[in-house]
XYZ file of C-alpha atoms in Angstrom:
432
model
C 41.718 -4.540 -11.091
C 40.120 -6.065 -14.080
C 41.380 -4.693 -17.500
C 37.866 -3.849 -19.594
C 36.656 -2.470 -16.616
C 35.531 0.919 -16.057
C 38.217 1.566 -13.238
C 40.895 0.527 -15.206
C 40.570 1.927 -18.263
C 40.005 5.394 -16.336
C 43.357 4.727 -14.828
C 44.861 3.246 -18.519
C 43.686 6.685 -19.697
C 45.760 8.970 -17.545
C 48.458 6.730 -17.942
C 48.891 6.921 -21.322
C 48.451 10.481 -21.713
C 51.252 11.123 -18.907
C 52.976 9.030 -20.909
C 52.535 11.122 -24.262
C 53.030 14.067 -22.276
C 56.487 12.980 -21.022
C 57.871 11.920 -24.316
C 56.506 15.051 -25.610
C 58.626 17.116 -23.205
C 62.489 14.917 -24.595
C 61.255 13.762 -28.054
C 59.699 15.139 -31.229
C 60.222 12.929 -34.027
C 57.772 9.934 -34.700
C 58.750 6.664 -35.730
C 57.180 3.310 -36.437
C 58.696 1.834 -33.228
C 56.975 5.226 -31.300
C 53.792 4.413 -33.594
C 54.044 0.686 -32.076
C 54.529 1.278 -29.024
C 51.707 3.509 -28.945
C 49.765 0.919 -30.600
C 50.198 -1.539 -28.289
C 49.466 0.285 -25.005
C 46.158 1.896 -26.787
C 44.936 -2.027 -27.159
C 42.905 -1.878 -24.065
C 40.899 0.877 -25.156
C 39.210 -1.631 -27.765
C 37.187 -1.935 -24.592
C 36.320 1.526 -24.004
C 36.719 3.294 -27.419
C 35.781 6.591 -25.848
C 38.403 6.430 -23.438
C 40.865 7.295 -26.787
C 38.610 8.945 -28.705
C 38.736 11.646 -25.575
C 42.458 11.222 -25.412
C 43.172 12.046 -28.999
C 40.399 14.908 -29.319
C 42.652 16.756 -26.076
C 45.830 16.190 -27.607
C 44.853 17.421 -30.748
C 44.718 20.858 -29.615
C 48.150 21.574 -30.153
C 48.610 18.230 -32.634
C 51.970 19.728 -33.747
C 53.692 19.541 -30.303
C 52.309 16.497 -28.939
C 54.671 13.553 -30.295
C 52.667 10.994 -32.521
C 49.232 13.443 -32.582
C 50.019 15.352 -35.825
C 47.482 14.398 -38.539
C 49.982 12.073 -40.613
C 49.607 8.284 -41.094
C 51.640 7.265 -37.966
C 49.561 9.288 -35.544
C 47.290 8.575 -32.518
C 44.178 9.104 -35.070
C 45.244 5.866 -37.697
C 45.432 3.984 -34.035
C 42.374 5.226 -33.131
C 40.932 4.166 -36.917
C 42.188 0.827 -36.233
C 40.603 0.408 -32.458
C 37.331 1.036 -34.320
C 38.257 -1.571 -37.195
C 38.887 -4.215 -34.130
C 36.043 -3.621 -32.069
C 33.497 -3.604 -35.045
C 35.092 -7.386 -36.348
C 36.087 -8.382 -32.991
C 34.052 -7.126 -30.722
C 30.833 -6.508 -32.556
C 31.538 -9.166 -35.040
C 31.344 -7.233 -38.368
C 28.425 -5.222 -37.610
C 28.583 -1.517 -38.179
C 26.382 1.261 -35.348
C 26.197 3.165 -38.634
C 24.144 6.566 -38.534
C 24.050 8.395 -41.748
C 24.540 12.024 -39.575
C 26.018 14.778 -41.834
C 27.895 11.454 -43.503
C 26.218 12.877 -47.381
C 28.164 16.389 -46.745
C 31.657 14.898 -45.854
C 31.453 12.818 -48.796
C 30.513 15.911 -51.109
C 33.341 17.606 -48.927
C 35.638 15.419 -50.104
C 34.598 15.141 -53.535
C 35.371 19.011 -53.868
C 38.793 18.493 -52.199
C 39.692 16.212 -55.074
C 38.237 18.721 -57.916
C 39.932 21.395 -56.624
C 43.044 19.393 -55.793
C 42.802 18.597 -59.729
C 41.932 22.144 -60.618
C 44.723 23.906 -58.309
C 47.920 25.860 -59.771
C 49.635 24.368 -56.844
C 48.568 20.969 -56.938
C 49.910 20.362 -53.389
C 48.760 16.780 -52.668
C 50.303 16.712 -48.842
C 47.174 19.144 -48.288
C 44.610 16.943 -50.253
C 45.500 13.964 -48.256
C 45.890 15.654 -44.953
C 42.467 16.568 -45.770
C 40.940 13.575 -47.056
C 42.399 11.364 -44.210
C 40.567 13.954 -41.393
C 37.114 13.330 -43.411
C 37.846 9.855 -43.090
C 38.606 10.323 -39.125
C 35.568 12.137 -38.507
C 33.324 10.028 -40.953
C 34.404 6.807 -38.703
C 34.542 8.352 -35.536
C 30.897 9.975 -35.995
C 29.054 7.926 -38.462
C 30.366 4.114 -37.757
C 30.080 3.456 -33.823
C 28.269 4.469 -31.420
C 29.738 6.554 -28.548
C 28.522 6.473 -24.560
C 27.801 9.614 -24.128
C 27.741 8.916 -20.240
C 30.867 7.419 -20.663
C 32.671 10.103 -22.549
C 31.364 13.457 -20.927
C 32.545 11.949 -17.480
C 36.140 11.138 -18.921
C 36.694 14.269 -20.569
C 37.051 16.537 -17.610
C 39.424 14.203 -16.009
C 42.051 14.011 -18.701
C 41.635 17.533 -19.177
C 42.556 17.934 -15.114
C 45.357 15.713 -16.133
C 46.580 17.824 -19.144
C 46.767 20.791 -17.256
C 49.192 19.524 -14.647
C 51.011 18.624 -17.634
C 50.877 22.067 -18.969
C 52.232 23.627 -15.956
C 54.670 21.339 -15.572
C 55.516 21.133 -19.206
C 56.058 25.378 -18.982
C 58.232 24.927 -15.762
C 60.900 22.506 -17.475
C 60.311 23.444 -21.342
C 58.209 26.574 -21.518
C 59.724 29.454 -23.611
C 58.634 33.012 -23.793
C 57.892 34.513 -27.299
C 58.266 38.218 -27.472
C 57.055 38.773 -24.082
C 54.722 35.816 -24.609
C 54.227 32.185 -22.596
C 53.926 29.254 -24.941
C 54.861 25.257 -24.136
C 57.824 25.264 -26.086
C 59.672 27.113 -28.285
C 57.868 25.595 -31.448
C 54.422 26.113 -30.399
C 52.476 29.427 -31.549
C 51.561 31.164 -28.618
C 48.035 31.602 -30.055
C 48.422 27.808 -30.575
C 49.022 27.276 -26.578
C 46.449 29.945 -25.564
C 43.570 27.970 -27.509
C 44.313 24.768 -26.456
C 44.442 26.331 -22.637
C 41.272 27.994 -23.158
C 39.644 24.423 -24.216
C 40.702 22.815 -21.476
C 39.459 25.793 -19.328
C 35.591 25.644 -20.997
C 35.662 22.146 -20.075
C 36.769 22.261 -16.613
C 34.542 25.721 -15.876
C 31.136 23.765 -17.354
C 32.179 20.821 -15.041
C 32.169 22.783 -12.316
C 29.217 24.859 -12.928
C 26.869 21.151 -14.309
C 27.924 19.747 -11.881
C 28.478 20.692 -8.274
C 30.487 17.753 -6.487
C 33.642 18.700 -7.507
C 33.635 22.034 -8.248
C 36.431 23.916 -6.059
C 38.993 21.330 -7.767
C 37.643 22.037 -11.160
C 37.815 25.807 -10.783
C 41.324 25.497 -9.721
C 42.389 24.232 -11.987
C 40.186 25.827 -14.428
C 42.453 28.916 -12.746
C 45.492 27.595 -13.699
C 44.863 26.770 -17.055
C 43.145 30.284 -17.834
C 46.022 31.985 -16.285
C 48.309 30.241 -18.671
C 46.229 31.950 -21.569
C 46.053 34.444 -20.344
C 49.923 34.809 -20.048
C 50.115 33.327 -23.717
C 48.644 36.606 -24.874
C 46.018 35.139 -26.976
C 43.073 37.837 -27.278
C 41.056 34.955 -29.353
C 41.852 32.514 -26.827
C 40.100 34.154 -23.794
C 37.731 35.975 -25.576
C 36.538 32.528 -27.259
C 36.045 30.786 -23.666
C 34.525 33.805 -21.727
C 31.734 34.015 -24.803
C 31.579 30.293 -25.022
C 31.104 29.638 -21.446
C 28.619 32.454 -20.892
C 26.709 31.611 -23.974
C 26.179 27.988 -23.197
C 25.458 29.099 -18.966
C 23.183 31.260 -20.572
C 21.338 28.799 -22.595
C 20.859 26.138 -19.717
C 20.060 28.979 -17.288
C 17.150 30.077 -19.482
C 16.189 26.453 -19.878
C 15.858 25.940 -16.451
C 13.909 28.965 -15.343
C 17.010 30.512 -14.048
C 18.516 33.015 -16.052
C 18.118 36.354 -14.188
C 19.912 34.975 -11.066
C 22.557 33.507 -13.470
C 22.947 37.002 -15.105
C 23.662 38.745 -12.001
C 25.857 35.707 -11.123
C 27.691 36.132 -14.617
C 27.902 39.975 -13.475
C 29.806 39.818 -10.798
C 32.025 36.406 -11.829
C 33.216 38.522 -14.814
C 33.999 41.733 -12.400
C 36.111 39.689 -10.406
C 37.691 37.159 -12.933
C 38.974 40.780 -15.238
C 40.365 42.368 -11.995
C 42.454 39.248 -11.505
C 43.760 39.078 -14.678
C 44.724 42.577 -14.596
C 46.147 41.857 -11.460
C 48.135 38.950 -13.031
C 49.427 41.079 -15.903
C 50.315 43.659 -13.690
C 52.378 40.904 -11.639
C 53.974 39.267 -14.935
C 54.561 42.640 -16.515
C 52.942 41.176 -19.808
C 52.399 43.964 -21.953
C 48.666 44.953 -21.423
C 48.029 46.938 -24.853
C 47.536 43.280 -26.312
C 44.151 43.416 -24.187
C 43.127 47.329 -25.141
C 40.782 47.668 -27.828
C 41.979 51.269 -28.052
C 45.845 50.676 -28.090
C 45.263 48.394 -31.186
C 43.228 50.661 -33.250
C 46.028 53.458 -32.376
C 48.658 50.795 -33.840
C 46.823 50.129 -36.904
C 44.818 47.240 -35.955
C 45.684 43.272 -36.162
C 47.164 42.075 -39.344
C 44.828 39.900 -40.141
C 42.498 42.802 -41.395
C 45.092 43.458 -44.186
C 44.929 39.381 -44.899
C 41.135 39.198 -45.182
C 41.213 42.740 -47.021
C 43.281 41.110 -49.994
C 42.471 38.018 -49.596
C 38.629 37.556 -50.516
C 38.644 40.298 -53.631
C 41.471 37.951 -54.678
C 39.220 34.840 -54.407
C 36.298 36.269 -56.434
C 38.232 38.317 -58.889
C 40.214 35.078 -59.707
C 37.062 32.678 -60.011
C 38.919 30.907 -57.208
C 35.309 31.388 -55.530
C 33.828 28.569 -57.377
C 36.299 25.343 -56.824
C 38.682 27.234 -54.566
C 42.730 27.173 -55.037
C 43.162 23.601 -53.931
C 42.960 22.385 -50.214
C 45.909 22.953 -48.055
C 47.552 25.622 -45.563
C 50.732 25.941 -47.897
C 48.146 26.918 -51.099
C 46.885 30.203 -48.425
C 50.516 30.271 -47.623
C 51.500 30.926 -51.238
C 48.229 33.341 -51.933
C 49.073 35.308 -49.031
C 52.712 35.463 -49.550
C 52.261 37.545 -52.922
C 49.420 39.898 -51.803
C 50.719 40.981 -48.854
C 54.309 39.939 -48.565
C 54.436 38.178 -45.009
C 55.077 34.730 -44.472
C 51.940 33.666 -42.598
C 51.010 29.779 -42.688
C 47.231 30.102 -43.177
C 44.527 32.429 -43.841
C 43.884 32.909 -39.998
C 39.956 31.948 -40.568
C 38.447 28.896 -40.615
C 35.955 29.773 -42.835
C 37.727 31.891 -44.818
C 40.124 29.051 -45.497
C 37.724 27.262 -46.552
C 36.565 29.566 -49.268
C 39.449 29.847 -50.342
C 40.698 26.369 -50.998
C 37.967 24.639 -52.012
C 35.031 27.765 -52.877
C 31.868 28.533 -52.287
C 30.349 25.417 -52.191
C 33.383 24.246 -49.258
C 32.170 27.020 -47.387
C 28.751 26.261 -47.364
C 29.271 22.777 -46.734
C 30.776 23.529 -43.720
C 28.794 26.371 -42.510
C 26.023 23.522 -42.720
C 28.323 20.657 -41.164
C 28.744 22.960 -38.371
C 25.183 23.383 -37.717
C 23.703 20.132 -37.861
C 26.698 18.712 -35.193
C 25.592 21.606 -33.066
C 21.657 20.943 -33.260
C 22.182 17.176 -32.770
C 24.341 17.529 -29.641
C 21.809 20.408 -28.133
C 19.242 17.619 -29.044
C 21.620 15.168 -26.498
C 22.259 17.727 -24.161
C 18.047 17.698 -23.076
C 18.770 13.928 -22.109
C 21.952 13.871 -20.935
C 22.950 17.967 -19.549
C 26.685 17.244 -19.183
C 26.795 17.217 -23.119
C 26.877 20.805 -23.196
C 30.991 20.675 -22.136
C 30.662 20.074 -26.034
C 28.269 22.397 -26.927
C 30.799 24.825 -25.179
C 34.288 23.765 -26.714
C 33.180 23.701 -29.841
C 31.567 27.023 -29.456
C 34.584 27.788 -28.436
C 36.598 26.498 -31.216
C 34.197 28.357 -33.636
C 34.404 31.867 -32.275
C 38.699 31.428 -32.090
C 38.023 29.937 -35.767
C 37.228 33.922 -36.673
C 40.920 34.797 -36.034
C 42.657 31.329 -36.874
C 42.201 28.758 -38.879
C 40.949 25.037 -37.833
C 39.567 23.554 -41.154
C 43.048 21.215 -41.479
C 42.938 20.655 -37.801
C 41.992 17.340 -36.167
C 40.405 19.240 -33.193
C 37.804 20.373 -35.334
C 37.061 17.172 -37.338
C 37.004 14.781 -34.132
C 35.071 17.818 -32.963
C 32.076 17.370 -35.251
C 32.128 14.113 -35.534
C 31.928 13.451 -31.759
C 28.569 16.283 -31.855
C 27.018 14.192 -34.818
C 27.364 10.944 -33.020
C 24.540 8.672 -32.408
C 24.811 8.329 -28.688
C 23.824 4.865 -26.834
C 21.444 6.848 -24.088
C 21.363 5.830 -20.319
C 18.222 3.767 -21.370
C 20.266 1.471 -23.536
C 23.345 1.110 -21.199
C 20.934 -0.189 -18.214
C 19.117 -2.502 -20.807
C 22.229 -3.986 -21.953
């Protein structure tokens, strides 16, 4: 088997995220000889840059469990910067597949980072680099090479099969229950788990329903990995990839002159997908009030109310509306700690998170970010349909971003980037 060649570097792929998985399961702390060692078995992928850009866009659903994928220095994304660096001078000898995409907002983004950063009562520079470093990530990743779209949509639902044997096997020997609740480990938010399980899930449903060749092993396992949110508890979670993955089968069913069948299709799908999960949480004994809209009005309602109910008159009464109160989780932290008393690590919106640290012009700025990723990748998906897997994640991503936060996350960086790329089409491939 050649290395460079498409076989390979499929294999390479799974290799190295079993690999990352395993260590994952004994180790957690990340050293330069890990960081090495990662470096040096990621070296092929110079070859086949999407092969790792897929890689580290999976594992950075739960970034914080998987060794070596939190967003710090030594991390999977600086090896990731670097394969770009080497293909560009070694590979494409100094010449950039630069696309200015979205690339005038990031830099604005991360103009108003600093400001605020200099502005800030907390001056916490851990989240002002944490930040800066994921605009550089998605900058490179979207606006400096040039991605095969074939390429990557046909990788992604393979390592995603792959990560959800991992999961399962990952709950079996490490898995941990949280107040009733399934999560990876003991460390890991169960929201956390459910979110990254209902990723994985969008992109193995839309595999199956795009594309028809493989579809009883895809919905498997799309099974398995829903079932695993489903026992995480997450309400987000699953409500994010049920809306997400009948939004986007919507869309292309409309597209293609199809959508009342597809309707009724959706219709009875959903019947028989809720009865199972109420079967299953009848089974596990998971408490089923998490799931009744009823049960939590009667209790009150989900905290997060109370957060977003303090948290925004604080904003504007402050004038923290205009520059924000500096970039970070631990600035929210702080905020939320003295209007409401409970230790929680974030705002628990992505868009209120960004109001808050960096104001009303962060906000826009991403509201805007967020909308030009998602009308260039619709724009792929009319050339190439299997783009729509992310159409649907990040959908996904978005609607979950209404009841956690993602604007420090990788996930939704490598997210963007990868919908604001400027694809080499089929056309190009063949010509080349």
């Amino acid at each position: 088997m050649k290395i460079g060649s498409k076989h390979f570097m499929d294999w390479w792929s799974y290799i190295y995220v079993i690999m990352i998985l395993l260590i994952s399961l004994f180790i957690s702390d990340f050293n330069i000889v890990m960081f090495i060692l990662y470096f040096v078995l990621a070296l092929p992928f110079i070859n086949s840059i999407e092969h790792f850009v897929v890689i580290s866009l999976l594992l950075s659903t739960i970034s914080y469990y998987f060794t070596g994928a939190y967003e710090e220095i030594f991390s999977i994304y600086t090896i990731l910067l670097i394969l770009i660096m080497a293909r560009v001078l070694f590979l494409y000898k100094g010449k950039l597949e630069f696309n200015a995409n979205n690339l005038i907002l990031i830099i604005i983004l991360g103009v108003l980072a600093c400001w605020s950063y200099i502005e800030s009562p907390f001056h916490y520079f851990n989240g002002l680099f944490r930040l800066l470093y994921l605009l550089l990530l998605s900058v490179v990743v979207g606006n400096f090479i040039r991605l095969k779209i074939s390429v990557i949509c046909e990788i992604l639902p393979k390592t995603a099969s792959i990560m959800v044997v991992g999961y399962l096997l990952s709950v079996l020997i490490k898995g941990s229950l949280i107040d009733g609740r399934l999560t990876i480990a003991n460390s890991v938010n169960t929201n956390t788990f459910g979110m990254s399980c209902a990723q994985l899930g969008c992109i193995l449903l839309m595999t199956a329903f795009l594309n028809k060749a493989q579809m009883r092993k895809n919905l498997v396992l799309c099974a398995i990995v829903v079932i695993l949110a489903l026992l995480s508890g997450s309400r987000g979670a699953l409500l994010a990839f049920a809306l997400a993955s009948a939004i986007v089968v919507i869309i292309y069913a409309k597209k293609n002159g199809r959508l009342t069948g597809t309707m009724f299709k959706l219709a009875i799908a959903g019947t028989v997908a809720l009865g199972g999960m109420y079967l299953v949480l009848i089974l596990t004994g998971l408490d089923t009030s998490r799931f009744s809209v009823a049960e939590i009005i009667a209790s009150g309602g989900s905290r997060r109310s109370l957060i977003y109910e303090s948290l925004i008159p604080y904003i504007i009464k402050n004038g923290y509306w205009k520059i924000g109160y500096g970039p970070g989780h631990e600035c929210s932290r702080q905020v939320i700690m003295s209007l409401i008393g409970w230790d929680y690590a974030h705002s628990h919106n992505t868009f209120l998170e960004a109001f808050g640290e960096l104001g009303i012009m962060g906000l826009l700025i991403l509201i805007w970010s967020i909308k030009k990723s998602l009308k260039n990748i619709y724009g792929v998906c009319k050339i190439y349909k299997e783009a729509y897997l992310f159409v649907t994640i990040l959908i996904c991503l978005l609607i979950n971003g209404l009841a956690e936060s993602y604007f420090f996350d990788a996930v939704l960086w490598l997210l963007l980037a990868i919908c604001r790329n400027n694809f080499i089409e089929e056309t190009e491939i063949v010509a080349n």
